[in-house]
Short mmCIF file of C-alpha atoms and ligand atoms in Angstrom, two decimals:
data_model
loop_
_atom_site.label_atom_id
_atom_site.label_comp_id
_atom_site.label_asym_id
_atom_site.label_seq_id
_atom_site.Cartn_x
_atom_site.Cartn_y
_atom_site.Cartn_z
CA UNK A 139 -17.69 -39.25 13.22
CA UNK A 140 -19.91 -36.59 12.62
CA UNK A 141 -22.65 -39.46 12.73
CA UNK A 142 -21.59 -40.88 15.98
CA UNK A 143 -21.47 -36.84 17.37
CA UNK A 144 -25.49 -36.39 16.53
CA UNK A 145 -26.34 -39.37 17.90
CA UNK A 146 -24.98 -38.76 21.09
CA UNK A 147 -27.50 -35.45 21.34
CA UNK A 148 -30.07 -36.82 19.40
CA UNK A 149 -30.24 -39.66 22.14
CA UNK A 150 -30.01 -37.45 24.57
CA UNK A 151 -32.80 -35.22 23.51
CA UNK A 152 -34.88 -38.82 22.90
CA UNK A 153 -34.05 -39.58 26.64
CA UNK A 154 -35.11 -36.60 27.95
CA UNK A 155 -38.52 -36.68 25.94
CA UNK A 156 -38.93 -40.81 25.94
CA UNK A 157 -42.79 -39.99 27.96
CA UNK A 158 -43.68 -38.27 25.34
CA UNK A 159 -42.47 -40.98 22.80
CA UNK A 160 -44.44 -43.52 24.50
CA UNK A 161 -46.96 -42.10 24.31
CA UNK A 162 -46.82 -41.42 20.94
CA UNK A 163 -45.44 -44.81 19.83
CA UNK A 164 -48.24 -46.92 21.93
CA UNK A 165 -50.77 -44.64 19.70
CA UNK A 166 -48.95 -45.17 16.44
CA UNK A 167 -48.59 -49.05 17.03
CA UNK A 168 -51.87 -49.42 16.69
CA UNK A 169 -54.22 -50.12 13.48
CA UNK A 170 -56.43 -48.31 11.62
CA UNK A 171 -56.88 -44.49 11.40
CA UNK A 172 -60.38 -43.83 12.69
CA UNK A 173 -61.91 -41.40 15.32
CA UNK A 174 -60.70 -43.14 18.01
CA UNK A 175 -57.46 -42.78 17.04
CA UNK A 176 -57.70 -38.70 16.11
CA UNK A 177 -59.38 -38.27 20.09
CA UNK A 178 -56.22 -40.03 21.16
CA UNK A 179 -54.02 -38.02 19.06
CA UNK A 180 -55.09 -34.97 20.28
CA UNK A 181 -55.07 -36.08 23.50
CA UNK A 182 -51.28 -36.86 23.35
CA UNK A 183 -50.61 -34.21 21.67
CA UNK A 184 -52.30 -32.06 24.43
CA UNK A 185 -50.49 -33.93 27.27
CA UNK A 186 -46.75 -33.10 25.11
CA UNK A 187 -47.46 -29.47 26.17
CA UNK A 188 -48.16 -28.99 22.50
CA UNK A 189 -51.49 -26.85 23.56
CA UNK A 190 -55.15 -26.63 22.49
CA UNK A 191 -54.80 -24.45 19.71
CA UNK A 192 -51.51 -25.79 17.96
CA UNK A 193 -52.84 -29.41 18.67
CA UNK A 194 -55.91 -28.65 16.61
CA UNK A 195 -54.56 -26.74 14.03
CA UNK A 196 -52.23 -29.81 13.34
CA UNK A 197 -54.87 -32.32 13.36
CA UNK A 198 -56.87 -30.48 11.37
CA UNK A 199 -54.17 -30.33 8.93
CA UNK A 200 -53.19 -34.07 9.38
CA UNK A 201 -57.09 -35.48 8.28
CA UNK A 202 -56.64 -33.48 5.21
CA UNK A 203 -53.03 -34.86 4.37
CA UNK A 204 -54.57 -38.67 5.43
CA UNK A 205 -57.62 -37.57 3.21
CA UNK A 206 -55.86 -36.03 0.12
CA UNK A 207 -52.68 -39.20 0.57
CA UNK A 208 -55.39 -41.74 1.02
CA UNK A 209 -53.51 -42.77 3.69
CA UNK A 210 -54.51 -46.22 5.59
CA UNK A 211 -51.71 -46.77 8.54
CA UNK A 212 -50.80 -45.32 11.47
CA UNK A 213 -47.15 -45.20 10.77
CA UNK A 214 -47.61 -42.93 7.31
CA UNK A 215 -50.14 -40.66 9.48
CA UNK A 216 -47.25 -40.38 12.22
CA UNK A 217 -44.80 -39.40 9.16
CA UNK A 218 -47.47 -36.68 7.74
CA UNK A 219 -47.87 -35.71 11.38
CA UNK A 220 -44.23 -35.41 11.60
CA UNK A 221 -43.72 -32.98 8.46
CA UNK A 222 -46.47 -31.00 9.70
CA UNK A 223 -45.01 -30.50 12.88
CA UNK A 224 -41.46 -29.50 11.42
CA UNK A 225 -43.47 -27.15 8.83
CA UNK A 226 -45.22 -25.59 12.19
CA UNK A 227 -41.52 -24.70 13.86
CA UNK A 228 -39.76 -23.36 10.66
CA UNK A 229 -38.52 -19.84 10.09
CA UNK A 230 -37.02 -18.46 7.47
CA UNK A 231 -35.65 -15.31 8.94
CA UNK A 232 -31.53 -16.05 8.99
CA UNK A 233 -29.75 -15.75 12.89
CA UNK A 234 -27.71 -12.65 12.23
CA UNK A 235 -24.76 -14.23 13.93
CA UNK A 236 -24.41 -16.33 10.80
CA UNK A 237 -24.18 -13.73 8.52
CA UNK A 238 -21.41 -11.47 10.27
CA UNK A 239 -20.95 -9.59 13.00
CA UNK A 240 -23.55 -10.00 15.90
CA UNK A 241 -24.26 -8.89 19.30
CA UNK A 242 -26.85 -11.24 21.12
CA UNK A 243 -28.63 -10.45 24.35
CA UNK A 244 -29.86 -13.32 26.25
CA UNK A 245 -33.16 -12.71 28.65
CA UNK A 246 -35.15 -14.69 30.92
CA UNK A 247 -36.84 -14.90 34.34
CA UNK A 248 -34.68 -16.85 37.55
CA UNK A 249 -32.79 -19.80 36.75
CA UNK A 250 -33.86 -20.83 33.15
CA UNK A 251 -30.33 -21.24 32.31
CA UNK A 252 -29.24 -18.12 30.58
CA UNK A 253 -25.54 -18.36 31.60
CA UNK A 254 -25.08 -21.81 30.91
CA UNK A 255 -26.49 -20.81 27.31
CA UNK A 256 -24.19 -18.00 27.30
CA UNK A 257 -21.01 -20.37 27.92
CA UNK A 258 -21.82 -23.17 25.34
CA UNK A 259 -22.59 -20.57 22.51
CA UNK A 260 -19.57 -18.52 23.05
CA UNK A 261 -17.86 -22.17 22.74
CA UNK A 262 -20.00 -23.13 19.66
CA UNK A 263 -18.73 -19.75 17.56
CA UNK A 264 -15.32 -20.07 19.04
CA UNK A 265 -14.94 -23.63 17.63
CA UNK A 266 -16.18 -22.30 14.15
CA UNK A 267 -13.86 -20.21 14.40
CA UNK A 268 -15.40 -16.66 15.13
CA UNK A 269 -13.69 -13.98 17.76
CA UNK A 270 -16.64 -13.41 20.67
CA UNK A 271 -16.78 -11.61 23.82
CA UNK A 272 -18.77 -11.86 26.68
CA UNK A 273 -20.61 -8.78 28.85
CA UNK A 274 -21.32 -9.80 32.47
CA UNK A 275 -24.37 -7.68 32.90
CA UNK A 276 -25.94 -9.51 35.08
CA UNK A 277 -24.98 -6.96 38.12
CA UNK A 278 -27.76 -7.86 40.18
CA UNK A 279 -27.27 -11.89 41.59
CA UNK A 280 -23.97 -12.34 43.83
CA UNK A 281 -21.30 -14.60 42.20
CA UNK A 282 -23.10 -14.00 38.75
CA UNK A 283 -20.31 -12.37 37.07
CA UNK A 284 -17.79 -15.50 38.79
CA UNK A 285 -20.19 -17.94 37.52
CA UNK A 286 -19.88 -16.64 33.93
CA UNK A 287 -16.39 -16.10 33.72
CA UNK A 288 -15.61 -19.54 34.74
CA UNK A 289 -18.07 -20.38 31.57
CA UNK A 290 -15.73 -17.96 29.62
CA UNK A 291 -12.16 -19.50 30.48
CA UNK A 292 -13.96 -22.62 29.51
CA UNK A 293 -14.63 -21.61 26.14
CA UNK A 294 -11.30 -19.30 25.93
CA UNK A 295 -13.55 -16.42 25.26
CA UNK A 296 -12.46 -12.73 26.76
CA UNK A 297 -15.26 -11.46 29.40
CA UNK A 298 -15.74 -7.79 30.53
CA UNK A 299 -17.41 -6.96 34.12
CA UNK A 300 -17.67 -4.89 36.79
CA UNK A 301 -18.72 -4.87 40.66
CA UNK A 302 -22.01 -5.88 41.83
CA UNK A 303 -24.64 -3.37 42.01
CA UNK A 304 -23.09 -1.96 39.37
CA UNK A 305 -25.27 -0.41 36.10
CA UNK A 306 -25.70 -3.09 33.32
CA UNK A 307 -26.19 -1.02 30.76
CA UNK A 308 -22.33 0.82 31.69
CA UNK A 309 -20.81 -3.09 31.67
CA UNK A 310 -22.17 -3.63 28.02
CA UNK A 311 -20.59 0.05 27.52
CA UNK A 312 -17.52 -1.09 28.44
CA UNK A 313 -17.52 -4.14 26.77
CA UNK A 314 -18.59 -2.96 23.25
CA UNK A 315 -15.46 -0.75 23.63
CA UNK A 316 -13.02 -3.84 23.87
CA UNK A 317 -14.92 -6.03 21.33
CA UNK A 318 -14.08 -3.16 18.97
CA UNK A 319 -10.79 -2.86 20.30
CA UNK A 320 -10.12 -6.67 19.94
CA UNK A 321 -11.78 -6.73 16.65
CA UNK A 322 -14.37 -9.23 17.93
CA UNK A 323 -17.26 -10.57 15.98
CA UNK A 324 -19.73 -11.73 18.41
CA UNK A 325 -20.59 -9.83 21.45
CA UNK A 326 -23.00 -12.18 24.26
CA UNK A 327 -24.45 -10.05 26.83
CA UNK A 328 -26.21 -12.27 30.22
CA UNK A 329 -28.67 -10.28 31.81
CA UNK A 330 -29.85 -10.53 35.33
CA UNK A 331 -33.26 -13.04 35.51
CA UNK A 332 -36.29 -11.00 35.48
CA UNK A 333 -40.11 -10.81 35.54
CA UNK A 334 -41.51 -9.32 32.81
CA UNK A 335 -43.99 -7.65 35.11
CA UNK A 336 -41.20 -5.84 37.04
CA UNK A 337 -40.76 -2.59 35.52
CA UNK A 338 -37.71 -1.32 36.36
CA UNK A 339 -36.15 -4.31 35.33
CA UNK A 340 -37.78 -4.02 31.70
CA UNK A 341 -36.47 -0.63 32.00
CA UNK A 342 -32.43 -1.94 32.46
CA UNK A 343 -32.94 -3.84 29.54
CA UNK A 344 -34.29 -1.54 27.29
CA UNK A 345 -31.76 0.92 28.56
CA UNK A 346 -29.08 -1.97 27.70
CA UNK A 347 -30.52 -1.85 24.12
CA UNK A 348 -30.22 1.77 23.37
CA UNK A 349 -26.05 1.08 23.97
CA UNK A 350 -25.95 -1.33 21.86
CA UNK A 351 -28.02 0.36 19.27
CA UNK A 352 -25.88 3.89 19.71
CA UNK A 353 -22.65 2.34 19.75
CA UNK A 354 -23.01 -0.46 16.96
CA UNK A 355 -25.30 0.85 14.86
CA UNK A 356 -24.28 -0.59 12.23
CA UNK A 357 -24.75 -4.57 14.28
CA UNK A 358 -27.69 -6.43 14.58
CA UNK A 359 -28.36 -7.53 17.79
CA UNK A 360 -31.11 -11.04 18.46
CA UNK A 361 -32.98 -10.40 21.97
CA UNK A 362 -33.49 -14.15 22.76
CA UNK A 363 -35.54 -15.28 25.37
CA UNK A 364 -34.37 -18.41 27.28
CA UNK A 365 -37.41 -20.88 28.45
CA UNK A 366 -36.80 -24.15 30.58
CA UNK A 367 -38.81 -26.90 28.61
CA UNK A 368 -39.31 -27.98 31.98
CA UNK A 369 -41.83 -25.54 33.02
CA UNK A 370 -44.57 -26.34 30.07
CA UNK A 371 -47.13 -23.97 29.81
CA UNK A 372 -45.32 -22.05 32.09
CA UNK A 373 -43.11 -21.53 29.13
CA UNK A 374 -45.44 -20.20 26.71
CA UNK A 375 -46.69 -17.67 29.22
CA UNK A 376 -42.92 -16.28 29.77
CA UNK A 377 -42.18 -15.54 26.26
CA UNK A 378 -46.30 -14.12 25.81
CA UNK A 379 -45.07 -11.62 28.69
CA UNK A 380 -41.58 -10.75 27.31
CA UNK A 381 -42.78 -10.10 23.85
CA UNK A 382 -45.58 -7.50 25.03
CA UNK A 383 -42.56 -5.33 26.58
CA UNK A 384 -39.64 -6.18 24.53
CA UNK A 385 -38.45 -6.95 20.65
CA UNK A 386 -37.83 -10.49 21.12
CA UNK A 387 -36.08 -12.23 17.86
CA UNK A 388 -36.32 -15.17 19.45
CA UNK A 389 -36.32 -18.26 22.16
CA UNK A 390 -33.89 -20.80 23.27
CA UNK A 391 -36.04 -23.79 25.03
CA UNK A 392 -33.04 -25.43 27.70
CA UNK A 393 -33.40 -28.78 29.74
CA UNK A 394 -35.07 -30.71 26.90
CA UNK A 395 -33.05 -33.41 28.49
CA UNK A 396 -34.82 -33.62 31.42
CA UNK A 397 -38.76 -33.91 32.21
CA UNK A 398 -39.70 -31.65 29.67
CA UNK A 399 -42.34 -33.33 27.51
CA UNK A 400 -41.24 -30.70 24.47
CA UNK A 401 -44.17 -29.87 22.52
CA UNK A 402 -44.02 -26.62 24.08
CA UNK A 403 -41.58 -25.73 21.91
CA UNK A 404 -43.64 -26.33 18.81
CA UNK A 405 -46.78 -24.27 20.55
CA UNK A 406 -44.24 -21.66 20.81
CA UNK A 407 -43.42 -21.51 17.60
CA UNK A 408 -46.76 -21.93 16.10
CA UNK A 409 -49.30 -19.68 17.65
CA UNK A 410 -46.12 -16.61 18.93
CA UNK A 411 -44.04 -16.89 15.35
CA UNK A 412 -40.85 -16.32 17.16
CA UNK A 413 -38.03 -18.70 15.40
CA UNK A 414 -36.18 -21.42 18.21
CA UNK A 415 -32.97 -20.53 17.88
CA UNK A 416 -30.94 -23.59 19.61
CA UNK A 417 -32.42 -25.86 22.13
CA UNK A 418 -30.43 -27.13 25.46
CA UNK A 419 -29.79 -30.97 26.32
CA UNK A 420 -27.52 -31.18 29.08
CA UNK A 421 -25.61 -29.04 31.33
CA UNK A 422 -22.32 -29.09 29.59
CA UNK A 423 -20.57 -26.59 26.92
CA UNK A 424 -20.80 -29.02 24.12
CA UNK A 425 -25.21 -29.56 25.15
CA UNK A 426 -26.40 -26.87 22.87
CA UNK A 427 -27.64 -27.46 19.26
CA UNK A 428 -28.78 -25.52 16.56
CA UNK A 429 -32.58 -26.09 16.80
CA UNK A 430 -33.49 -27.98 13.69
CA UNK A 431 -37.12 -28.62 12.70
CA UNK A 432 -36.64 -31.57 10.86
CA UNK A 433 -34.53 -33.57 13.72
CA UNK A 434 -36.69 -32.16 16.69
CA UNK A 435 -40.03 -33.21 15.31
CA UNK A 436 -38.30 -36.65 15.08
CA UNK A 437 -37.49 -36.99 18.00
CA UNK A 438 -40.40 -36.12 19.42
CA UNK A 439 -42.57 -38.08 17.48
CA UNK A 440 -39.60 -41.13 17.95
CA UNK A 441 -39.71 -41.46 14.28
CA UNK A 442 -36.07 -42.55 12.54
N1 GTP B 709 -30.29 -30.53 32.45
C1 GTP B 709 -30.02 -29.30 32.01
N2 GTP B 709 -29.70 -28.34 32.88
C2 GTP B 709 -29.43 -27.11 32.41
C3 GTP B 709 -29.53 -26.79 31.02
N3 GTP B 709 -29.22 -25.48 30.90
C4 GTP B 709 -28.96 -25.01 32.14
N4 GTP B 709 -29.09 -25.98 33.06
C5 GTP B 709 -28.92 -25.90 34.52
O1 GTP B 709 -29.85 -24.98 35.04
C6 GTP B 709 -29.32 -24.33 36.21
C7 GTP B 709 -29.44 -22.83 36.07
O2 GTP B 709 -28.58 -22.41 35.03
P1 GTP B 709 -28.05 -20.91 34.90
O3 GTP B 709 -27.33 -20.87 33.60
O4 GTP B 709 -27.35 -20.49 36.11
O5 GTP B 709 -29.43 -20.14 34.78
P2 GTP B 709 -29.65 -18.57 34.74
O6 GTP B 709 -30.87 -18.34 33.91
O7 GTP B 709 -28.42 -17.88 34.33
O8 GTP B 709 -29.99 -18.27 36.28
P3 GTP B 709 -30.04 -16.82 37.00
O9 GTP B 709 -28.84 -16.05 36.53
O10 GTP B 709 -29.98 -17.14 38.46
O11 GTP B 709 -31.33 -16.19 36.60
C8 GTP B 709 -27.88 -24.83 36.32
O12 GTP B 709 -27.82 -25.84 37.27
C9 GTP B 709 -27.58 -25.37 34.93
O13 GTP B 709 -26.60 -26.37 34.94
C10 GTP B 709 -29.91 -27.84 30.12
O14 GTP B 709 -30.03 -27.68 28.89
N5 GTP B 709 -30.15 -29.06 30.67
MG1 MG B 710 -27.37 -16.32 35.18
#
């Protein structure tokens, strides 16, 4: 069962990156590890939005590994290219969430799919068993708050909001107050979408983070920035921006399913050091997984 459920994702994820496997897997096919083949590499590896600096570093890395392994085919160099590239993504630094009580504020410019991300992870804990609750703070777009609480019947998750216009940071008030009240575990705050270069939208959020931080001390709350795989380097720039002017604990990368070639999520990883938390594969509440290195640099690489 539990087979059959990660191949449907895993597939999924494969789909949505297959130009990227080509690519790879026309490279690997071929014989003989030479220069030829490490100019091609890089190549590929530059056109999977993996970037010029992250692409290098990993080559560099993979003609020592070929050199120390005496490695002769292509297919053991795309398995040492593979372990290098799940090496580059992994953090060690746990997701508070899994240790206990949580809150979790989700950020992100326009239409990256923060609320969607909001819905299937409320889902995902609720499954497993944990009590969260949901903070509409995103005050700003019309229908926001409707659009989230449908995600929150969905997942059978309670949801506090308030009008439009309304102050963010007093919704999140309000909502700490009846997660403690309901003895939740896991409080998921959506936030309007927002340039990092517009101030006094940096402002709400860091105003958003003193509540938290004066009325649950005692919590730890992830900042994660959501990034739509989609956009490539586009990507890389948004969570560059968000991390000068907020603590950012880390990124979700959503719409891996679609035209995303994906390497953009290693180069995030790599050269910022902020951990992927879950990546997105579809638009409904079961398309979110836990990002794990090992599976995602197989299936971008198309290795079994
Ligand atoms: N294919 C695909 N679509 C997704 C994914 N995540 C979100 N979407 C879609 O992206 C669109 C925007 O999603 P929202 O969740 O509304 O994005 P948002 O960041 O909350 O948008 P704003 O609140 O307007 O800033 C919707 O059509 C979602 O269905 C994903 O992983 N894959
Ligand atoms: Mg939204």
């Amino acid at each position: 069962m539990e087979k059959k459920e990660k191949k449907g994702w895993f597939s999924k994820l494969k789909e949505g990156l297959h130009k990227t496997n080509n690519w790879f897997s026309t490279l690997f096919n071929k014989e003989g590890i030479n220069d030829d083949f490490y100019e091609e590499l890089e190549e590929a590896m530059i056109l999977a939005d993996m970037g010029m600096e992250t692409s290098e570093r990993l080559l560099d890395a993979l003609r020592e590994k070929v050199k120390t392994n005496k490695l002769k085919e292509r297919e053991e160099a795309k398995r040492a290219l593979k372990d290098l590239i799940a090496d580059a993504v992994r953090v060690d630094t746990p997701f508070a969430p899994d240790k206990g009580a949580a809150v979790i504020l989700i950020v992100g410019v326009n239409g990256v799919g923060k609320t969607t991300t909001i819905g299937k992870i409320a889902n995902e804990y609720k499954e497993a068993g944990s009590r969260p609750m949901i903070a509409a703070a995103d005050t700003f777009r019309a229908a926001a708050a409707e659009q989230l609480g449908e995600w929150a019947a969905r997942a059978d998750v309670p949801m506090v909001r308030h009008q439009e216009g309304a102050d963010p940071a007093a919704v999140v008030f309000d909502a700490i107050a009846s997660y403690c009240a309901k003895g939740c575990d896991l409080l998921l705050v959506d936030t309007a979408g927002r340039l990092h270069n517009k101030k006094n939208l940096m402002n709400e959020l860091n105003k958003i983070r003193r509540v938290i931080a004066r009325e649950l001390p005692d919590t730890p709350c992830e900042v994660l920035l959501v990034l739509d795989a989609t956009t490539g380097q586009n990507a890389v720039a948004q969570a560059e921006a968000f991390l000068d002017v907020c603590e950012l604990t880390g990124v979700i990368l959503t719409k891996l399913d679609g035209t995303a070639k994906g390497g953009v999520t290693v180069q995030i990883s790599d050269t910022l050091h902020v951990p992927v938390r879950f990546i997105g594969v579809g638009e409904g509440i079961d398309d979110l997984r836990r990002f794990d290195p090992n599976d995602f640099a197989a299936a971008l690489l198309d290795v079994e």
